[in-house]
PDB file of C-alpha atoms in Angstrom:
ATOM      1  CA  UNK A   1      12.062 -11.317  28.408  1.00 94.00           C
ATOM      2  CA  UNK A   2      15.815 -10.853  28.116  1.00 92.00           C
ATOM      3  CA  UNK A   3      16.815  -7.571  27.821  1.00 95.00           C
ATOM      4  CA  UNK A   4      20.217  -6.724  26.211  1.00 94.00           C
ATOM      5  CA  UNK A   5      22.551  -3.460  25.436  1.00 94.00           C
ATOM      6  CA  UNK A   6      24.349  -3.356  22.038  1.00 95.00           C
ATOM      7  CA  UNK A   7      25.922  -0.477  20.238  1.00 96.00           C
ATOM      8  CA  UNK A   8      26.133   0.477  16.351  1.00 97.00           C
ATOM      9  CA  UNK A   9      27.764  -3.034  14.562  1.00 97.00           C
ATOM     10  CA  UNK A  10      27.473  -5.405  17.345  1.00 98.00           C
ATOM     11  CA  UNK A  11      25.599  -8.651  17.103  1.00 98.00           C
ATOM     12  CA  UNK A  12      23.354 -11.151  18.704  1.00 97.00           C
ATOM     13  CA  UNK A  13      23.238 -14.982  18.011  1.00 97.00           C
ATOM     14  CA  UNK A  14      20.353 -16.466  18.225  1.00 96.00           C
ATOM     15  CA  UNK A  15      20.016 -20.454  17.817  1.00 95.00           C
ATOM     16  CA  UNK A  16      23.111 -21.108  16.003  1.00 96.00           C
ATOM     17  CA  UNK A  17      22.319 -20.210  12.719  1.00 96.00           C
ATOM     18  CA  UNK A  18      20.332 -15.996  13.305  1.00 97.00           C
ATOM     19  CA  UNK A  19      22.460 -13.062  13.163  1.00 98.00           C
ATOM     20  CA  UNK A  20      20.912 -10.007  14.477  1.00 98.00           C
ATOM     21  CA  UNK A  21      23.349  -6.821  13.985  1.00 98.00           C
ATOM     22  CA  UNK A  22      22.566  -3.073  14.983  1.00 98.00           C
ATOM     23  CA  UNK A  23      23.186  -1.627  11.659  1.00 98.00           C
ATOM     24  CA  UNK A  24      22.335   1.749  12.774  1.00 97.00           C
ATOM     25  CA  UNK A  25      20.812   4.524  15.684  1.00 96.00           C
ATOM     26  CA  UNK A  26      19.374   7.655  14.878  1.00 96.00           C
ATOM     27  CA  UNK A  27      17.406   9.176  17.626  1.00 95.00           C
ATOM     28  CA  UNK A  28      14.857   6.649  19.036  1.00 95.00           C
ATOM     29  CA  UNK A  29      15.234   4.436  15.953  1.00 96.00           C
ATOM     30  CA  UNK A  30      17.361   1.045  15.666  1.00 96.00           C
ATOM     31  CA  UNK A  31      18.165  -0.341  11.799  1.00 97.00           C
ATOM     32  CA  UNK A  32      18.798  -4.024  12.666  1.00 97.00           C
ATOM     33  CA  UNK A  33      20.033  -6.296  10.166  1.00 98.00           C
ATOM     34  CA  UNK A  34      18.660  -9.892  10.426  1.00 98.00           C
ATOM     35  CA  UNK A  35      20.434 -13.164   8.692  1.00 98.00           C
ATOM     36  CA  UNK A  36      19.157 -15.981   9.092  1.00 98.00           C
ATOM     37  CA  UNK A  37      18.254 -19.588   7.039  1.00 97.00           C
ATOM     38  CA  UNK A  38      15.522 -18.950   4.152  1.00 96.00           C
ATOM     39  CA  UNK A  39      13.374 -21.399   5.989  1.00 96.00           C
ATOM     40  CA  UNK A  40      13.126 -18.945   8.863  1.00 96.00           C
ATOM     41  CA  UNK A  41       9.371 -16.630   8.245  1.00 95.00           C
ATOM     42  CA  UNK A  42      10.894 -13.106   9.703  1.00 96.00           C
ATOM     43  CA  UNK A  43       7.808 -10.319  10.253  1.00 96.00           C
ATOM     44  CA  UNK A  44       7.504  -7.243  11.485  1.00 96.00           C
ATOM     45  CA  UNK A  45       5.285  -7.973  14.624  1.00 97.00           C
ATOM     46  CA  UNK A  46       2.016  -5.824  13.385  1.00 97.00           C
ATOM     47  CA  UNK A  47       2.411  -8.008  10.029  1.00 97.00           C
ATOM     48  CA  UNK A  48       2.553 -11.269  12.006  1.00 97.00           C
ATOM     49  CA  UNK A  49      -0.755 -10.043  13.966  1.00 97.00           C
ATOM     50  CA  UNK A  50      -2.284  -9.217  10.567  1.00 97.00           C
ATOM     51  CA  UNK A  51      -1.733 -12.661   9.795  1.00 95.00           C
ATOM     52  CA  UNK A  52      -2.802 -14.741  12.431  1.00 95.00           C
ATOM     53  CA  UNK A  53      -6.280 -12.246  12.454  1.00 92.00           C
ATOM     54  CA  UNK A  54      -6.355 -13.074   8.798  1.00 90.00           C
ATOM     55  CA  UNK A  55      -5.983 -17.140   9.521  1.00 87.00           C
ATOM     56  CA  UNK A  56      -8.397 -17.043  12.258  1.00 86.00           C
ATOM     57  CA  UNK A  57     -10.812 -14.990  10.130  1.00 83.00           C
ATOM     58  CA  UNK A  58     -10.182 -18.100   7.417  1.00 78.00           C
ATOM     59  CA  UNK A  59     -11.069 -20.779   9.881  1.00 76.00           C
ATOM     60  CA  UNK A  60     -15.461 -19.450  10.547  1.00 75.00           C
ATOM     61  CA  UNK A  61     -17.853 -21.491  10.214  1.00 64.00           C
ATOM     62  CA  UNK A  62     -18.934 -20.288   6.859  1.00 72.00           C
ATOM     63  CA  UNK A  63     -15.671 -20.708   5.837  1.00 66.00           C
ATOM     64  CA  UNK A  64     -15.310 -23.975   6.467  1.00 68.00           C
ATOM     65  CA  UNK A  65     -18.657 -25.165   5.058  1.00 73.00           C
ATOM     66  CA  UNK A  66     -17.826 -23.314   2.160  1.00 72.00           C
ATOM     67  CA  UNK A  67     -14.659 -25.471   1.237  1.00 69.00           C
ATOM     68  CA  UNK A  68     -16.162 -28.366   2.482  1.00 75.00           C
ATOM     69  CA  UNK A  69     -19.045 -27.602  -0.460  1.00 76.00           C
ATOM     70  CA  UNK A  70     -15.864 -27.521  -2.823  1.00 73.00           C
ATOM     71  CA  UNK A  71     -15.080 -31.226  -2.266  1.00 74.00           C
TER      72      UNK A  71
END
């Protein structure tokens, strides 16, 4: 993991083309502003878990022999 310092309105580059900016600090909370390419899926990280539980849920057994009985 790289671990860096910014303060209020500085940035990171990440790959080019992803702009991550401190927007704002108040107490123990950062407000980060992300740009970035529309083709780039951006989550919160407890969404992103949610979704790959979800998928994996999607891929049992049953579910698969119940979209195989669909074709």
């Amino acid at each position: 993991m790289l671990a860096l310092s910014r303060k209020k309105n500085e940035a990171l580059i990440l790959n080019n083309d992803i702009e991550i900016t401190v927007l704002e600090i108040k107490g123990d909370q950062v407000k980060l502003g992300i740009t970035a390419p529309k083709s780039v899926s951006i989550y919160r990280k407890e969404v992103y878990i949610q979704i790959q539980e979800a998928n994996k849920a999607a891929m049992t057994a049953e579910n698969v022999d119940a979209l195989k009985d669909l074709f």
